[in-house]
Amino acid sequence: MGPIVIVEKVSIRFGGLLALNEVSFQMEERHIQAIIGPNGAGKTTLFNCLTGFYKPTEGSIVLRRDGKSYHLTQPPMGSFRGNPAGWMGGFLRNLFTSNPIHRTALLGVSRTYQNIRLFAQMTGIENLLVAQHNSVNHKLLSGIFQTPGFLRSEKKALEKAWYWLEFMGLEDTANIEAGNLAYGLQRRLELARAMATSPRLICLDEPAAGLNRQEIEDLNRVIVNLRNEHKISVLLIEHHMGVVMNISDRVVVLDHGEVISEGTPAEVQKDPRVIKAYLGEEEEDAPPQSRREA
Amino acid sequence: MEIDFIIFNIPVIILEQGALAAGFLASLFYIRALDLRAYGEMIKDAAIVGAIAMVLFVPIVGLVLKDRSLVFQIERSLMLVGAVAVGRLHISGAVRARVGIRILWRLALVGISETFAFFFFPEPQRNLIVLVVLVVLAIVFALEALLRSGEKLDSIGSKIMGAWPAVISRAKGRQGYLMFFLVGLLVLLPFEPFINSENPFITDYHLGTLTQTLIYILLAMGLNIVVGLAGLLDLGFVAFYAVGAYGYALITLHLGEFGIGFWWALPITASLAAFAGCMLGFPVLRMHGDYLAIVTLGFGEIIRILLVNMIDFTNGPNGMSAPRPTLMGLEFTRRAKEGGVPLHEYFDIPYDATYRYVFIYLVALALALAAIFVFRRLREMPIGRAWEALREDETASKALGINHTTVKLSAFTLGAAFAGVGGVLFAANEGFISPSSFTFVESAIILSIVVLGGMGSITGVIIAAAILTLLPELFRDLQQYRMLGFGLAMVFIMIWRPGGLIKVRRRAFVRRDSARGASNPALGEAD
Ligand SMILES: Nc1ncnc2c1ncn2[C@@H]1O[C@H](COP(=O)(O)OP(=O)(O)O)[C@@H](O)[C@H]1O
Ligand SMILES: [Mg+2]
């Protein structure tokens, strides 16, 4: 099926800190791929590069979709060279479309956050409706006068929202403000919201954090279902090695901003460097804060 | 009978006769369609409402000052009470009847009122009454649209004719009734001086003040988009109000000869203000919170200072006069400008300055209602949801594919358009504008209305607008303490109800059972 994401030699530097150092890996379409590694290894930073939140200092990230390649690390349009009208057009286009976060989202990449970022004062179902902004009829006048086309589009959006709410077992809390939900429910709602955008690739940042054993089992079932039934590629970050090992097709291990191992879960678990990285962390009893200075 | 009236009367007479016949038919259906118990309830309802009306109307309308002594005139108040009770009977009956009958009944209502006018009023005034009835009916239709949001009607016929009783009878129930009667009251309110002409309860002054309240409601709805929904703290909202008012004065001054009057100026000026809003939006796209507040504050001041200094264009601090609105070309002045026709001459009634106040009041009411309606729709539309998402977490909404640039700009643009309409109304109501009407204090008042009322809320904002504009009128002697009062009110509201008077209740969505059946791996149902 071919890769959906190709990360090549991505480095990012925050001041003196090299948070990612020439990270390269590929991800197959419709795979569940886990990125694991100790605290502070750079997993979230990698996600942020992938979803346009950060711009890597070096390297490239390519998203492949329907046989076409999209460079996530380069601005979408060419240059401002040429005639002034072209410059103006370029400027306007730049103003309206060049936001990398927005652009990545439009390419079908959707994500959740390590610290939940729901629209707290909006209800669960409203959160999911917002996620469908680009697929509903958002013309001003059709909405104000509620044309049949608009009502149809809203109905479709609602059906989809209910679908994902039910999928995550949230239908009973649909009309509760997201900020008032219990932690576990917020986590699930965030995943439902990410799915409501109809993504090709979903990036989950520590989805199992703070969940109990039963909830983690439910989560694993959901993730497998996303891949098998909904044909979605799932990239997920995990801090704990054991938790999602049995559902991942491939695992990338990050430590100190570098890929130290990559392979199937079985291969990775046996890799001495991985064992060392994890044992090292346990000995220190705290995530390594000091980083290799560059 | 003069020529004018013949033209006016022939369609009316046809309508009357047709409506009367339809009304007669409808009454037959009406009676047949209901069972006895329903009748009992209807009559009980009508009796209760009639009793309440009696308590209200008898002291107000029944007591008349005549030759320096109070005279008790029971007939007039009883007539009103009767009208209210019959109206209630009609509503509760219509709630229970089918759509087709409702439409007939609606026609009958027109016929009955026309006939009423025919018998009880002398020739010239009759035309005015017919006109008023038609206007009231038009407003009723508009109101239906307001109430009907989100409802699917069963046929095109009912869509055209509307069916407010059915709407009221829906889940909203009481709220719908309350709203209908409130709006009905507001529509009928300015006609009180005509019914009660010897000792009117409502004077021109009252109407002017109420008009100003309505303008503030309109403005607050606009700012509610920007601050309440999109969460963009805008301290320079008055700039767009000024653009509206000056836009109206300038457009009618320079383009008046091309027939551009109040009604044309309204959309043109709203677009001008919207454009100004969009222009302000660009530089502040990346700003939040305090920075945004300061830049918008500066923008408001820039506009005001421009108005003061562009003397050739705006007449500087001396201000400009703004024309009064007209009704289909009829003017409300005693003597018309060259070429114009005054309303009272056209209808052959004595001149009365009150007509003008009534008219502007009704226009303001219609526009304020329209603003509320549009705001309500916006709030439930994709763009409204996107505004709120942007307020809650801008980055997260970008990551869902929402284009924050267009979403933010649309908030500024639409909010400013509301303010532009408000400005036109203000100028037309006052007849004169100057930069001193558009100071920061004005922005502060509009913002207080939104904050006190509850950001994003409609009812709260209406209540706050009423309180903040009517209370200072009641306590005119304490005018110098006005701002102090505002400040105190703000502090107390922040302590007592940090979310504003009325916190927005989120729209509740109901799941239709037929669409159930998504696999639910999280709950283990899929296995
Ligand atoms: N915006 C930033 N500015 C400075 N340092 C950052 C920034 N984002 C991440 N870092 C640093 O990069 C390192 C990797 O962090 P992160 O990717 O969050 O780790 P984790 O693997 O636990 O998700 C950390 O040391 C963190 O302090
Ligand atoms: Mg992290």
PDB file of N, CA, C and O in Angstrom, chain A residues 218-248:
ATOM      1  N   ASP A 218     -10.431  -0.874  26.317  1.00  0.00           N
ATOM      2  CA  ASP A 218     -11.428  -0.293  25.410  1.00  0.00           C
ATOM      3  C   ASP A 218     -10.744   0.530  24.334  1.00  0.00           C
ATOM      4  O   ASP A 218     -11.088   0.456  23.156  1.00  0.00           O
ATOM      5  N   LEU A 219      -9.769   1.310  24.768  1.00  0.00           N
ATOM      6  CA  LEU A 219      -9.064   2.180  23.836  1.00  0.00           C
ATOM      7  C   LEU A 219      -8.366   1.369  22.750  1.00  0.00           C
ATOM      8  O   LEU A 219      -8.439   1.692  21.562  1.00  0.00           O
ATOM      9  N   ASN A 220      -7.709   0.290  23.172  1.00  0.00           N
ATOM     10  CA  ASN A 220      -7.033  -0.557  22.195  1.00  0.00           C
ATOM     11  C   ASN A 220      -8.021  -1.098  21.162  1.00  0.00           C
ATOM     12  O   ASN A 220      -7.724  -1.139  19.976  1.00  0.00           O
ATOM     13  N   ARG A 221      -9.186  -1.488  21.662  1.00  0.00           N
ATOM     14  CA  ARG A 221     -10.190  -2.011  20.740  1.00  0.00           C
ATOM     15  C   ARG A 221     -10.612  -0.935  19.749  1.00  0.00           C
ATOM     16  O   ARG A 221     -10.766  -1.168  18.557  1.00  0.00           O
ATOM     17  N   VAL A 222     -10.779   0.288  20.244  1.00  0.00           N
ATOM     18  CA  VAL A 222     -11.156   1.397  19.375  1.00  0.00           C
ATOM     19  C   VAL A 222     -10.099   1.611  18.297  1.00  0.00           C
ATOM     20  O   VAL A 222     -10.416   1.767  17.111  1.00  0.00           O
ATOM     21  N   ILE A 223      -8.853   1.605  18.714  1.00  0.00           N
ATOM     22  CA  ILE A 223      -7.782   1.921  17.757  1.00  0.00           C
ATOM     23  C   ILE A 223      -7.694   0.856  16.670  1.00  0.00           C
ATOM     24  O   ILE A 223      -7.587   1.172  15.479  1.00  0.00           O
ATOM     25  N   VAL A 224      -7.826  -0.395  17.078  1.00  0.00           N
ATOM     26  CA  VAL A 224      -7.795  -1.465  16.084  1.00  0.00           C
ATOM     27  C   VAL A 224      -8.982  -1.336  15.135  1.00  0.00           C
ATOM     28  O   VAL A 224      -8.848  -1.501  13.918  1.00  0.00           O
ATOM     29  N   ASN A 225     -10.121  -0.969  15.703  1.00  0.00           N
ATOM     30  CA  ASN A 225     -11.305  -0.785  14.877  1.00  0.00           C
ATOM     31  C   ASN A 225     -11.110   0.343  13.861  1.00  0.00           C
ATOM     32  O   ASN A 225     -11.534   0.236  12.715  1.00  0.00           O
ATOM     33  N   LEU A 226     -10.453   1.401  14.283  1.00  0.00           N
ATOM     34  CA  LEU A 226     -10.204   2.513  13.356  1.00  0.00           C
ATOM     35  C   LEU A 226      -9.401   2.038  12.158  1.00  0.00           C
ATOM     36  O   LEU A 226      -9.665   2.401  11.025  1.00  0.00           O
ATOM     37  N   ARG A 227      -8.395   1.208  12.416  1.00  0.00           N
ATOM     38  CA  ARG A 227      -7.572   0.726  11.319  1.00  0.00           C
ATOM     39  C   ARG A 227      -8.334  -0.263  10.446  1.00  0.00           C
ATOM     40  O   ARG A 227      -8.378  -0.136   9.229  1.00  0.00           O
ATOM     41  N   ASN A 228      -9.011  -1.219  11.107  1.00  0.00           N
ATOM     42  CA  ASN A 228      -9.625  -2.298  10.337  1.00  0.00           C
ATOM     43  C   ASN A 228     -10.913  -1.875   9.636  1.00  0.00           C
ATOM     44  O   ASN A 228     -11.108  -2.198   8.472  1.00  0.00           O
ATOM     45  N   GLU A 229     -11.777  -1.170  10.364  1.00  0.00           N
ATOM     46  CA  GLU A 229     -13.089  -0.852   9.799  1.00  0.00           C
ATOM     47  C   GLU A 229     -13.105   0.505   9.106  1.00  0.00           C
ATOM     48  O   GLU A 229     -13.838   0.714   8.164  1.00  0.00           O
ATOM     49  N   HIS A 230     -12.342   1.431   9.617  1.00  0.00           N
ATOM     50  CA  HIS A 230     -12.425   2.798   9.081  1.00  0.00           C
ATOM     51  C   HIS A 230     -11.244   3.161   8.205  1.00  0.00           C
ATOM     52  O   HIS A 230     -11.140   4.287   7.751  1.00  0.00           O
ATOM     53  N   LYS A 231     -10.359   2.179   7.988  1.00  0.00           N
ATOM     54  CA  LYS A 231      -9.249   2.337   7.034  1.00  0.00           C
ATOM     55  C   LYS A 231      -8.385   3.568   7.329  1.00  0.00           C
ATOM     56  O   LYS A 231      -8.088   4.360   6.449  1.00  0.00           O
ATOM     57  N   ILE A 232      -8.083   3.754   8.582  1.00  0.00           N
ATOM     58  CA  ILE A 232      -7.327   4.941   8.971  1.00  0.00           C
ATOM     59  C   ILE A 232      -5.949   4.537   9.460  1.00  0.00           C
ATOM     60  O   ILE A 232      -5.779   3.477  10.063  1.00  0.00           O
ATOM     61  N   SER A 233      -4.962   5.373   9.160  1.00  0.00           N
ATOM     62  CA  SER A 233      -3.625   5.131   9.690  1.00  0.00           C
ATOM     63  C   SER A 233      -3.528   5.804  11.048  1.00  0.00           C
ATOM     64  O   SER A 233      -3.941   6.949  11.194  1.00  0.00           O
ATOM     65  N   VAL A 234      -3.008   5.095  12.006  1.00  0.00           N
ATOM     66  CA  VAL A 234      -2.942   5.640  13.362  1.00  0.00           C
ATOM     67  C   VAL A 234      -1.488   5.731  13.799  1.00  0.00           C
ATOM     68  O   VAL A 234      -0.761   4.735  13.804  1.00  0.00           O
ATOM     69  N   LEU A 235      -1.088   6.933  14.142  1.00  0.00           N
ATOM     70  CA  LEU A 235       0.245   7.127  14.699  1.00  0.00           C
ATOM     71  C   LEU A 235       0.032   7.470  16.154  1.00  0.00           C
ATOM     72  O   LEU A 235      -0.686   8.419  16.464  1.00  0.00           O
ATOM     73  N   LEU A 236       0.598   6.658  17.050  1.00  0.00           N
ATOM     74  CA  LEU A 236       0.307   7.006  18.429  1.00  0.00           C
ATOM     75  C   LEU A 236       1.544   7.044  19.291  1.00  0.00           C
ATOM     76  O   LEU A 236       2.472   6.262  19.106  1.00  0.00           O
ATOM     77  N   ILE A 237       1.533   7.996  20.196  1.00  0.00           N
ATOM     78  CA  ILE A 237       2.640   8.151  21.123  1.00  0.00           C
ATOM     79  C   ILE A 237       2.308   7.387  22.381  1.00  0.00           C
ATOM     80  O   ILE A 237       1.172   7.446  22.873  1.00  0.00           O
ATOM     81  N   GLU A 238       3.255   6.640  22.869  1.00  0.00           N
ATOM     82  CA  GLU A 238       3.043   6.051  24.172  1.00  0.00           C
ATOM     83  C   GLU A 238       4.290   6.237  25.006  1.00  0.00           C
ATOM     84  O   GLU A 238       5.408   6.249  24.521  1.00  0.00           O
ATOM     85  N   HIS A 239       4.056   6.383  26.249  1.00  0.00           N
ATOM     86  CA  HIS A 239       5.149   6.549  27.180  1.00  0.00           C
ATOM     87  C   HIS A 239       5.538   5.181  27.729  1.00  0.00           C
ATOM     88  O   HIS A 239       6.703   4.819  27.793  1.00  0.00           O
ATOM     89  N   HIS A 240       4.519   4.413  28.045  1.00  0.00           N
ATOM     90  CA  HIS A 240       4.768   3.080  28.576  1.00  0.00           C
ATOM     91  C   HIS A 240       4.900   2.086  27.434  1.00  0.00           C
ATOM     92  O   HIS A 240       4.061   2.059  26.552  1.00  0.00           O
ATOM     93  N   MET A 241       5.917   1.265  27.503  1.00  0.00           N
ATOM     94  CA  MET A 241       6.200   0.376  26.394  1.00  0.00           C
ATOM     95  C   MET A 241       5.149  -0.717  26.263  1.00  0.00           C
ATOM     96  O   MET A 241       4.643  -0.993  25.182  1.00  0.00           O
ATOM     97  N   GLY A 242       4.752  -1.303  27.378  1.00  0.00           N
ATOM     98  CA  GLY A 242       3.884  -2.469  27.308  1.00  0.00           C
ATOM     99  C   GLY A 242       2.474  -2.188  26.838  1.00  0.00           C
ATOM    100  O   GLY A 242       1.836  -3.044  26.229  1.00  0.00           O
ATOM    101  N   VAL A 243       1.993  -0.985  27.086  1.00  0.00           N
ATOM    102  CA  VAL A 243       0.561  -0.728  26.992  1.00  0.00           C
ATOM    103  C   VAL A 243      -0.037  -1.062  25.632  1.00  0.00           C
ATOM    104  O   VAL A 243      -1.006  -1.814  25.526  1.00  0.00           O
ATOM    105  N   VAL A 244       0.531  -0.530  24.556  1.00  0.00           N
ATOM    106  CA  VAL A 244      -0.119  -0.726  23.262  1.00  0.00           C
ATOM    107  C   VAL A 244       0.702  -1.615  22.349  1.00  0.00           C
ATOM    108  O   VAL A 244       0.446  -1.688  21.159  1.00  0.00           O
ATOM    109  N   MET A 245       1.670  -2.322  22.945  1.00  0.00           N
ATOM    110  CA  MET A 245       2.547  -3.160  22.140  1.00  0.00           C
ATOM    111  C   MET A 245       1.785  -4.177  21.312  1.00  0.00           C
ATOM    112  O   MET A 245       2.113  -4.443  20.168  1.00  0.00           O
ATOM    113  N   ASN A 246       0.717  -4.736  21.882  1.00  0.00           N
ATOM    114  CA  ASN A 246       0.043  -5.815  21.163  1.00  0.00           C
ATOM    115  C   ASN A 246      -0.881  -5.342  20.059  1.00  0.00           C
ATOM    116  O   ASN A 246      -1.456  -6.158  19.355  1.00  0.00           O
ATOM    117  N   ILE A 247      -1.033  -4.028  19.889  1.00  0.00           N
ATOM    118  CA  ILE A 247      -1.865  -3.591  18.763  1.00  0.00           C
ATOM    119  C   ILE A 247      -1.044  -2.898  17.677  1.00  0.00           C
ATOM    120  O   ILE A 247      -1.534  -2.674  16.581  1.00  0.00           O
ATOM    121  N   SER A 248       0.205  -2.549  17.948  1.00  0.00           N
ATOM    122  CA  SER A 248       0.972  -1.797  16.956  1.00  0.00           C
ATOM    123  C   SER A 248       1.504  -2.724  15.877  1.00  0.00           C
ATOM    124  O   SER A 248       1.920  -3.845  16.144  1.00  0.00           O
TER     125      SER A 248
END
